[in-house]
Amino acid sequence: MRPRVLSLLLAVLLVPFSAQADDQPPKLEPLKAWGQKGKADGEFDAPIGIAITSKDEIYVTEFRNNRVQKFDADGKFLAKFDVEPAPGGIAVNGKGEIFVAPMMLHKICVYDDAGKLLRTWGKQGTGDGEFDQPGGMALAPDGTLYVADQVNRRIQHFTSEGKVLGKWGEYGTAAGQFDGVEGIKNRTGGPNFVAVDQEGNVYTTEAKLGRIQKFTADGKSLFVFGNNSTDPGGFGGRPKNLPGPIAILVDPQGRLWISSTNNRVQLFSAEGKYLGGFESLTPGTEAGQFHTPHGVVLDSKGNLFVVDTQNYRVQKFAVK
């Protein structure tokens, strides 16, 4: 490709963000993409969750290959290990323990870096510490774990050993409730993924309602925002009746990065103000295009990684 054509292509892909009051609008520069559909090392089948260590080592769950793969920050394959079927949510703590949610087995599994199973908890049910299709997970600054208990329409809070610390939520559309419009046994209503900020506040996504909720660490509702429109900042437009936000990440500035089924990754302020992002509704395979993106993380350098699920890859961007 000629240099001028390459420069024009990159100019299209560097997506400007709306300016904030005291900040320059950052841009996303595509740096790397890796993966394709398959079962070999570095290939994926339905990658869903992503987690990153303090050393910028990346773990990715594969819903259909029933495994976790490990990469460095440049996408170099490092290791893999098998896990229980249908893994989705994943988190890694400061001890290097890897928490994985095998969704259809309704439990949490904890592994060491070599893939040795350390402990599990949970079974299908509605009691404390029981689950119905657990989704995303997030670790709080104090090392405790929050789990999106999707079909039970609640968030559960645990110690790293699995002791229940609290829970909140029920089926409904009011603040502090979840979904309320999807069939009660359909997990796509939410809560789907969860994130925690440095103050310990908890954020959740709800696909069917197209909204984000913010709570205190013990579940007190703070605010709600979002919709399933196709406007910039909206989470809707996905055909086949599957709208909504999926994964959520709180960056060091307190801003919210949110992926959604409409092939967007968008940035919001801590108050829910839309700041910009990838706005195309059309799935694509070029750098900066997505097909149903899921998990999102940032490394220690501030680079953004997106699990591009139906393109069977991970994309990496510099945030400038």
PDB file of C-alpha atoms in Angstrom, residues 46-293:
ATOM      1  CA  ALA A  46     -16.436 -16.992  20.804  1.00  0.00           C
ATOM      2  CA  PRO A  47     -13.981 -15.006  22.940  1.00  0.00           C
ATOM      3  CA  ILE A  48     -15.942 -13.203  25.652  1.00  0.00           C
ATOM      4  CA  GLY A  49     -14.088 -11.985  28.730  1.00  0.00           C
ATOM      5  CA  ILE A  50     -10.722 -10.326  29.182  1.00  0.00           C
ATOM      6  CA  ALA A  51      -8.636  -9.590  32.264  1.00  0.00           C
ATOM      7  CA  ILE A  52      -5.185  -8.078  32.721  1.00  0.00           C
ATOM      8  CA  THR A  53      -2.498  -8.385  35.399  1.00  0.00           C
ATOM      9  CA  SER A  54      -0.252  -5.693  36.866  1.00  0.00           C
ATOM     10  CA  LYS A  55       2.445  -7.017  34.494  1.00  0.00           C
ATOM     11  CA  ASP A  56       0.157  -6.395  31.499  1.00  0.00           C
ATOM     12  CA  GLU A  57      -0.395 -10.077  30.875  1.00  0.00           C
ATOM     13  CA  ILE A  58      -3.783 -10.685  29.294  1.00  0.00           C
ATOM     14  CA  TYR A  59      -6.229 -13.535  29.820  1.00  0.00           C
ATOM     15  CA  VAL A  60      -9.125 -14.219  27.424  1.00  0.00           C
ATOM     16  CA  THR A  61     -12.005 -16.661  27.912  1.00  0.00           C
ATOM     17  CA  GLU A  62     -13.414 -18.642  24.991  1.00  0.00           C
ATOM     18  CA  PHE A  63     -17.049 -19.603  25.353  1.00  0.00           C
ATOM     19  CA  ARG A  64     -16.873 -22.414  22.784  1.00  0.00           C
ATOM     20  CA  ASN A  65     -13.280 -23.636  23.110  1.00  0.00           C
ATOM     21  CA  ASN A  66     -13.724 -23.952  26.891  1.00  0.00           C
ATOM     22  CA  ARG A  67     -10.356 -22.526  27.713  1.00  0.00           C
ATOM     23  CA  VAL A  68      -8.428 -19.447  28.844  1.00  0.00           C
ATOM     24  CA  GLN A  69      -5.537 -18.154  26.774  1.00  0.00           C
ATOM     25  CA  LYS A  70      -2.762 -15.904  28.044  1.00  0.00           C
ATOM     26  CA  PHE A  71      -0.933 -13.265  25.969  1.00  0.00           C
ATOM     27  CA  ASP A  72       1.512 -10.464  26.466  1.00  0.00           C
ATOM     28  CA  ALA A  73       0.437  -6.893  25.708  1.00  0.00           C
ATOM     29  CA  ASP A  74       1.561  -7.261  22.078  1.00  0.00           C
ATOM     30  CA  GLY A  75      -0.592 -10.317  21.499  1.00  0.00           C
ATOM     31  CA  LYS A  76       2.171 -12.920  21.790  1.00  0.00           C
ATOM     32  CA  PHE A  77       0.725 -16.247  22.909  1.00  0.00           C
ATOM     33  CA  LEU A  78       2.110 -17.301  26.289  1.00  0.00           C
ATOM     34  CA  ALA A  79      -0.018 -20.146  27.623  1.00  0.00           C
ATOM     35  CA  LYS A  80      -3.449 -21.743  27.792  1.00  0.00           C
ATOM     36  CA  PHE A  81      -5.442 -23.964  30.092  1.00  0.00           C
ATOM     37  CA  ASP A  82      -8.775 -25.754  29.893  1.00  0.00           C
ATOM     38  CA  VAL A  83     -11.662 -24.636  32.078  1.00  0.00           C
ATOM     39  CA  GLU A  84     -15.228 -25.727  32.747  1.00  0.00           C
ATOM     40  CA  PRO A  85     -17.601 -25.368  29.762  1.00  0.00           C
ATOM     41  CA  ALA A  86     -18.977 -22.026  28.560  1.00  0.00           C
ATOM     42  CA  PRO A  87     -16.618 -19.600  30.332  1.00  0.00           C
ATOM     43  CA  GLY A  88     -17.526 -15.924  30.047  1.00  0.00           C
ATOM     44  CA  GLY A  89     -16.666 -13.584  32.900  1.00  0.00           C
ATOM     45  CA  ILE A  90     -13.068 -13.439  34.090  1.00  0.00           C
ATOM     46  CA  ALA A  91     -11.059 -11.465  36.635  1.00  0.00           C
ATOM     47  CA  VAL A  92      -7.518 -11.713  38.032  1.00  0.00           C
ATOM     48  CA  ASN A  93      -6.379 -10.498  41.449  1.00  0.00           C
ATOM     49  CA  GLY A  94      -3.062  -9.298  42.793  1.00  0.00           C
ATOM     50  CA  LYS A  95      -2.116 -12.825  43.853  1.00  0.00           C
ATOM     51  CA  GLY A  96      -2.401 -14.001  40.260  1.00  0.00           C
ATOM     52  CA  GLU A  97      -5.554 -15.989  40.995  1.00  0.00           C
ATOM     53  CA  ILE A  98      -7.857 -16.192  37.975  1.00  0.00           C
ATOM     54  CA  PHE A  99     -11.618 -16.148  38.570  1.00  0.00           C
ATOM     55  CA  VAL A 100     -13.724 -17.663  35.784  1.00  0.00           C
ATOM     56  CA  ALA A 101     -17.501 -17.979  35.512  1.00  0.00           C
ATOM     57  CA  PRO A 102     -18.590 -21.112  33.566  1.00  0.00           C
ATOM     58  CA  MET A 103     -22.014 -19.709  32.828  1.00  0.00           C
ATOM     59  CA  MET A 104     -24.101 -22.822  32.278  1.00  0.00           C
ATOM     60  CA  LEU A 105     -22.642 -24.592  35.324  1.00  0.00           C
ATOM     61  CA  HIS A 106     -23.772 -21.734  37.593  1.00  0.00           C
ATOM     62  CA  LYS A 107     -20.602 -21.420  39.630  1.00  0.00           C
ATOM     63  CA  ILE A 108     -17.281 -19.599  40.036  1.00  0.00           C
ATOM     64  CA  CYS A 109     -13.956 -21.379  39.505  1.00  0.00           C
ATOM     65  CA  VAL A 110     -10.591 -20.056  40.694  1.00  0.00           C
ATOM     66  CA  TYR A 111      -7.324 -21.116  39.022  1.00  0.00           C
ATOM     67  CA  ASP A 112      -3.663 -20.374  39.466  1.00  0.00           C
ATOM     68  CA  ASP A 113      -1.507 -19.127  36.609  1.00  0.00           C
ATOM     69  CA  ALA A 114      -0.675 -22.681  35.538  1.00  0.00           C
ATOM     70  CA  GLY A 115      -4.359 -23.547  35.223  1.00  0.00           C
ATOM     71  CA  LYS A 116      -4.585 -25.566  38.431  1.00  0.00           C
ATOM     72  CA  LEU A 117      -8.065 -25.412  39.927  1.00  0.00           C
ATOM     73  CA  LEU A 118      -7.801 -23.923  43.418  1.00  0.00           C
ATOM     74  CA  ARG A 119     -11.426 -23.733  44.536  1.00  0.00           C
ATOM     75  CA  THR A 120     -14.999 -23.369  43.350  1.00  0.00           C
ATOM     76  CA  TRP A 121     -18.281 -22.200  44.802  1.00  0.00           C
ATOM     77  CA  GLY A 122     -21.880 -22.008  43.719  1.00  0.00           C
ATOM     78  CA  LYS A 123     -24.615 -24.075  42.134  1.00  0.00           C
ATOM     79  CA  GLN A 124     -27.844 -23.306  40.322  1.00  0.00           C
ATOM     80  CA  GLY A 125     -30.349 -21.650  42.605  1.00  0.00           C
ATOM     81  CA  THR A 126     -31.540 -18.432  44.164  1.00  0.00           C
ATOM     82  CA  GLY A 127     -29.949 -18.700  47.597  1.00  0.00           C
ATOM     83  CA  ASP A 128     -26.907 -16.813  48.834  1.00  0.00           C
ATOM     84  CA  GLY A 129     -23.870 -17.891  46.831  1.00  0.00           C
ATOM     85  CA  GLU A 130     -26.001 -19.671  44.240  1.00  0.00           C
ATOM     86  CA  PHE A 131     -26.292 -18.508  40.630  1.00  0.00           C
ATOM     87  CA  ASP A 132     -28.323 -18.703  37.474  1.00  0.00           C
ATOM     88  CA  GLN A 133     -26.024 -18.139  34.487  1.00  0.00           C
ATOM     89  CA  PRO A 134     -23.403 -15.823  36.045  1.00  0.00           C
ATOM     90  CA  GLY A 135     -21.931 -13.293  33.618  1.00  0.00           C
ATOM     91  CA  GLY A 136     -19.262 -10.657  34.104  1.00  0.00           C
ATOM     92  CA  MET A 137     -17.162 -10.268  37.253  1.00  0.00           C
ATOM     93  CA  ALA A 138     -15.070  -7.470  38.711  1.00  0.00           C
ATOM     94  CA  LEU A 139     -12.639  -7.171  41.591  1.00  0.00           C
ATOM     95  CA  ALA A 140     -12.908  -4.210  43.950  1.00  0.00           C
ATOM     96  CA  PRO A 141      -9.837  -2.339  45.254  1.00  0.00           C
ATOM     97  CA  ASP A 142     -10.121  -4.323  48.503  1.00  0.00           C
ATOM     98  CA  GLY A 143      -9.874  -7.634  46.615  1.00  0.00           C
ATOM     99  CA  THR A 144     -13.520  -8.629  46.980  1.00  0.00           C
ATOM    100  CA  LEU A 145     -15.444  -9.912  43.989  1.00  0.00           C
ATOM    101  CA  TYR A 146     -18.696  -8.745  42.399  1.00  0.00           C
ATOM    102  CA  VAL A 147     -20.605 -11.119  40.091  1.00  0.00           C
ATOM    103  CA  ALA A 148     -23.437 -10.320  37.674  1.00  0.00           C
ATOM    104  CA  ASP A 149     -25.950 -13.057  38.524  1.00  0.00           C
ATOM    105  CA  GLN A 150     -27.824 -12.626  35.262  1.00  0.00           C
ATOM    106  CA  VAL A 151     -31.009 -14.690  35.391  1.00  0.00           C
ATOM    107  CA  ASN A 152     -31.409 -14.076  39.122  1.00  0.00           C
ATOM    108  CA  ARG A 153     -31.442 -10.330  38.259  1.00  0.00           C
ATOM    109  CA  ARG A 154     -28.991  -9.403  40.962  1.00  0.00           C
ATOM    110  CA  ILE A 155     -25.409  -8.612  41.896  1.00  0.00           C
ATOM    111  CA  GLN A 156     -23.629 -10.778  44.451  1.00  0.00           C
ATOM    112  CA  HIS A 157     -20.589  -9.702  46.457  1.00  0.00           C
ATOM    113  CA  PHE A 158     -17.990 -12.180  47.777  1.00  0.00           C
ATOM    114  CA  THR A 159     -14.646 -12.443  49.452  1.00  0.00           C
ATOM    115  CA  SER A 160     -11.975 -13.961  47.219  1.00  0.00           C
ATOM    116  CA  GLU A 161     -12.625 -17.254  49.021  1.00  0.00           C
ATOM    117  CA  GLY A 162     -16.318 -17.235  48.127  1.00  0.00           C
ATOM    118  CA  LYS A 163     -17.904 -15.987  51.363  1.00  0.00           C
ATOM    119  CA  VAL A 164     -21.041 -13.979  50.648  1.00  0.00           C
ATOM    120  CA  LEU A 165     -20.748 -10.331  51.676  1.00  0.00           C
ATOM    121  CA  GLY A 166     -23.966  -9.019  50.202  1.00  0.00           C
ATOM    122  CA  LYS A 167     -26.368  -8.977  47.301  1.00  0.00           C
ATOM    123  CA  TRP A 168     -28.970  -6.718  45.728  1.00  0.00           C
ATOM    124  CA  GLY A 169     -31.394  -6.599  42.840  1.00  0.00           C
ATOM    125  CA  GLU A 170     -34.606  -8.121  41.568  1.00  0.00           C
ATOM    126  CA  TYR A 171     -36.621  -8.266  38.370  1.00  0.00           C
ATOM    127  CA  GLY A 172     -37.970  -4.840  37.441  1.00  0.00           C
ATOM    128  CA  THR A 173     -37.261  -1.547  35.700  1.00  0.00           C
ATOM    129  CA  ALA A 174     -36.814   0.796  38.673  1.00  0.00           C
ATOM    130  CA  ALA A 175     -33.408   1.929  39.886  1.00  0.00           C
ATOM    131  CA  GLY A 176     -31.825  -0.940  41.794  1.00  0.00           C
ATOM    132  CA  GLN A 177     -33.809  -3.497  39.822  1.00  0.00           C
ATOM    133  CA  PHE A 178     -32.686  -5.294  36.660  1.00  0.00           C
ATOM    134  CA  ASP A 179     -34.249  -5.961  33.252  1.00  0.00           C
ATOM    135  CA  GLY A 180     -38.000  -6.069  33.898  1.00  0.00           C
ATOM    136  CA  VAL A 181     -38.915  -6.400  30.204  1.00  0.00           C
ATOM    137  CA  GLU A 182     -37.155  -9.541  28.945  1.00  0.00           C
ATOM    138  CA  GLY A 183     -38.472 -12.986  29.780  1.00  0.00           C
ATOM    139  CA  ILE A 184     -37.570 -13.797  33.360  1.00  0.00           C
ATOM    140  CA  LYS A 185     -35.416 -16.772  32.320  1.00  0.00           C
ATOM    141  CA  ASN A 186     -33.562 -14.942  29.533  1.00  0.00           C
ATOM    142  CA  ARG A 187     -30.096 -13.811  30.603  1.00  0.00           C
ATOM    143  CA  THR A 188     -29.808 -11.108  27.930  1.00  0.00           C
ATOM    144  CA  GLY A 189     -31.826  -8.709  30.064  1.00  0.00           C
ATOM    145  CA  GLY A 190     -29.085  -8.338  32.633  1.00  0.00           C
ATOM    146  CA  PRO A 191     -27.274  -7.463  34.744  1.00  0.00           C
ATOM    147  CA  ASN A 192     -24.678  -8.670  32.239  1.00  0.00           C
ATOM    148  CA  PHE A 193     -21.264  -7.224  33.137  1.00  0.00           C
ATOM    149  CA  VAL A 194     -20.018  -5.332  36.167  1.00  0.00           C
ATOM    150  CA  ALA A 195     -17.178  -2.887  36.910  1.00  0.00           C
ATOM    151  CA  VAL A 196     -15.830  -1.229  40.053  1.00  0.00           C
ATOM    152  CA  ASP A 197     -14.128   2.175  40.338  1.00  0.00           C
ATOM    153  CA  GLN A 198     -11.310   3.181  42.687  1.00  0.00           C
ATOM    154  CA  GLU A 199     -13.794   4.413  45.304  1.00  0.00           C
ATOM    155  CA  GLY A 200     -15.520   1.039  45.320  1.00  0.00           C
ATOM    156  CA  ASN A 201     -18.641   2.125  43.435  1.00  0.00           C
ATOM    157  CA  VAL A 202     -20.212  -0.576  41.267  1.00  0.00           C
ATOM    158  CA  TYR A 203     -21.452  -0.195  37.670  1.00  0.00           C
ATOM    159  CA  THR A 204     -23.665  -2.663  35.823  1.00  0.00           C
ATOM    160  CA  THR A 205     -24.916  -3.116  32.258  1.00  0.00           C
ATOM    161  CA  GLU A 206     -28.428  -4.170  31.200  1.00  0.00           C
ATOM    162  CA  ALA A 207     -28.710  -5.086  27.538  1.00  0.00           C
ATOM    163  CA  LYS A 208     -32.467  -5.108  27.034  1.00  0.00           C
ATOM    164  CA  LEU A 209     -33.059  -1.773  28.784  1.00  0.00           C
ATOM    165  CA  GLY A 210     -29.938  -0.239  27.264  1.00  0.00           C
ATOM    166  CA  ARG A 211     -28.843   1.242  30.532  1.00  0.00           C
ATOM    167  CA  ILE A 212     -26.011   1.536  33.025  1.00  0.00           C
ATOM    168  CA  GLN A 213     -26.574   1.657  36.759  1.00  0.00           C
ATOM    169  CA  LYS A 214     -24.177   2.938  39.421  1.00  0.00           C
ATOM    170  CA  PHE A 215     -24.293   1.750  43.022  1.00  0.00           C
ATOM    171  CA  THR A 216     -22.354   2.163  46.225  1.00  0.00           C
ATOM    172  CA  ALA A 217     -20.294  -0.830  47.298  1.00  0.00           C
ATOM    173  CA  ASP A 218     -23.244  -2.184  49.287  1.00  0.00           C
ATOM    174  CA  GLY A 219     -25.850  -1.669  46.570  1.00  0.00           C
ATOM    175  CA  LYS A 220     -27.363   1.749  47.189  1.00  0.00           C
ATOM    176  CA  SER A 221     -28.539   3.169  43.869  1.00  0.00           C
ATOM    177  CA  LEU A 222     -26.691   6.332  42.786  1.00  0.00           C
ATOM    178  CA  PHE A 223     -27.825   6.956  39.218  1.00  0.00           C
ATOM    179  CA  VAL A 224     -28.982   5.379  35.961  1.00  0.00           C
ATOM    180  CA  PHE A 225     -28.290   6.382  32.364  1.00  0.00           C
ATOM    181  CA  GLY A 226     -28.389   5.043  28.806  1.00  0.00           C
ATOM    182  CA  ASN A 227     -30.784   4.004  26.080  1.00  0.00           C
ATOM    183  CA  ASN A 228     -31.041   1.726  23.087  1.00  0.00           C
ATOM    184  CA  SER A 229     -31.277   4.451  20.476  1.00  0.00           C
ATOM    185  CA  THR A 230     -28.985   4.471  17.445  1.00  0.00           C
ATOM    186  CA  ASP A 231     -27.812   8.024  18.172  1.00  0.00           C
ATOM    187  CA  PRO A 232     -24.191   8.563  19.240  1.00  0.00           C
ATOM    188  CA  GLY A 233     -24.047   7.285  22.794  1.00  0.00           C
ATOM    189  CA  GLY A 234     -26.912   4.862  22.184  1.00  0.00           C
ATOM    190  CA  PHE A 235     -26.614   1.101  22.503  1.00  0.00           C
ATOM    191  CA  GLY A 236     -29.349   0.049  20.058  1.00  0.00           C
ATOM    192  CA  GLY A 237     -29.652  -0.883  16.406  1.00  0.00           C
ATOM    193  CA  ARG A 238     -28.597  -4.497  16.550  1.00  0.00           C
ATOM    194  CA  PRO A 239     -30.809  -6.635  14.314  1.00  0.00           C
ATOM    195  CA  LYS A 240     -32.541  -9.799  15.525  1.00  0.00           C
ATOM    196  CA  ASN A 241     -33.792  -8.131  18.693  1.00  0.00           C
ATOM    197  CA  LEU A 242     -30.478  -8.142  20.549  1.00  0.00           C
ATOM    198  CA  PRO A 243     -29.743  -4.563  21.618  1.00  0.00           C
ATOM    199  CA  GLY A 244     -27.719  -3.198  24.435  1.00  0.00           C
ATOM    200  CA  PRO A 245     -24.509  -2.573  26.332  1.00  0.00           C
ATOM    201  CA  ILE A 246     -22.318  -5.530  27.214  1.00  0.00           C
ATOM    202  CA  ALA A 247     -19.010  -4.977  29.013  1.00  0.00           C
ATOM    203  CA  ILE A 248     -17.992  -1.946  31.060  1.00  0.00           C
ATOM    204  CA  LEU A 249     -14.649  -0.621  32.284  1.00  0.00           C
ATOM    205  CA  VAL A 250     -13.816   2.304  34.583  1.00  0.00           C
ATOM    206  CA  ASP A 251     -10.549   4.000  33.574  1.00  0.00           C
ATOM    207  CA  PRO A 252      -8.156   5.819  35.959  1.00  0.00           C
ATOM    208  CA  GLN A 253      -9.932   9.118  35.169  1.00  0.00           C
ATOM    209  CA  GLY A 254     -13.237   7.625  36.283  1.00  0.00           C
ATOM    210  CA  ARG A 255     -14.614   7.518  32.732  1.00  0.00           C
ATOM    211  CA  LEU A 256     -16.644   4.574  31.462  1.00  0.00           C
ATOM    212  CA  TRP A 257     -15.712   2.521  28.408  1.00  0.00           C
ATOM    213  CA  ILE A 258     -18.705   0.468  27.255  1.00  0.00           C
ATOM    214  CA  SER A 259     -19.008  -2.109  24.485  1.00  0.00           C
ATOM    215  CA  SER A 260     -22.384  -2.916  22.964  1.00  0.00           C
ATOM    216  CA  THR A 261     -24.021  -5.373  20.583  1.00  0.00           C
ATOM    217  CA  ASN A 262     -24.439  -2.642  17.949  1.00  0.00           C
ATOM    218  CA  ASN A 263     -20.712  -2.947  17.163  1.00  0.00           C
ATOM    219  CA  ARG A 264     -19.735   0.142  19.148  1.00  0.00           C
ATOM    220  CA  VAL A 265     -17.204   0.885  21.860  1.00  0.00           C
ATOM    221  CA  GLN A 266     -18.047   4.226  23.477  1.00  0.00           C
ATOM    222  CA  LEU A 267     -16.721   6.482  26.203  1.00  0.00           C
ATOM    223  CA  PHE A 268     -18.770   8.255  28.869  1.00  0.00           C
ATOM    224  CA  SER A 269     -17.983  10.514  31.788  1.00  0.00           C
ATOM    225  CA  ALA A 270     -18.476   9.263  35.333  1.00  0.00           C
ATOM    226  CA  GLU A 271     -21.844  11.054  35.243  1.00  0.00           C
ATOM    227  CA  GLY A 272     -22.941   9.288  32.068  1.00  0.00           C
ATOM    228  CA  LYS A 273     -22.218  12.081  29.577  1.00  0.00           C
ATOM    229  CA  TYR A 274     -21.341  10.740  26.143  1.00  0.00           C
ATOM    230  CA  LEU A 275     -17.778  11.675  25.192  1.00  0.00           C
ATOM    231  CA  GLY A 276     -17.335   9.826  21.909  1.00  0.00           C
ATOM    232  CA  GLY A 277     -16.053   6.572  20.499  1.00  0.00           C
ATOM    233  CA  PHE A 278     -16.494   4.208  17.602  1.00  0.00           C
ATOM    234  CA  GLU A 279     -19.953   5.122  16.332  1.00  0.00           C
ATOM    235  CA  SER A 280     -20.477   2.835  13.344  1.00  0.00           C
ATOM    236  CA  LEU A 281     -23.442   0.477  13.586  1.00  0.00           C
ATOM    237  CA  THR A 282     -22.164  -1.696  10.752  1.00  0.00           C
ATOM    238  CA  PRO A 283     -19.967  -4.680  11.618  1.00  0.00           C
ATOM    239  CA  GLY A 284     -16.589  -4.722   9.913  1.00  0.00           C
ATOM    240  CA  THR A 285     -13.215  -6.396   9.911  1.00  0.00           C
ATOM    241  CA  GLU A 286     -10.892  -3.416   9.419  1.00  0.00           C
ATOM    242  CA  ALA A 287      -8.880  -1.933  12.289  1.00  0.00           C
ATOM    243  CA  GLY A 288     -11.245  -0.003  14.520  1.00  0.00           C
ATOM    244  CA  GLN A 289     -14.298  -1.918  13.325  1.00  0.00           C
ATOM    245  CA  PHE A 290     -16.071  -4.551  15.418  1.00  0.00           C
ATOM    246  CA  HIS A 291     -18.602  -7.334  15.282  1.00  0.00           C
ATOM    247  CA  THR A 292     -20.356  -7.661  18.662  1.00  0.00           C
ATOM    248  CA  PRO A 293     -17.484  -6.529  20.917  1.00  0.00           C
TER     249      PRO A 293
END
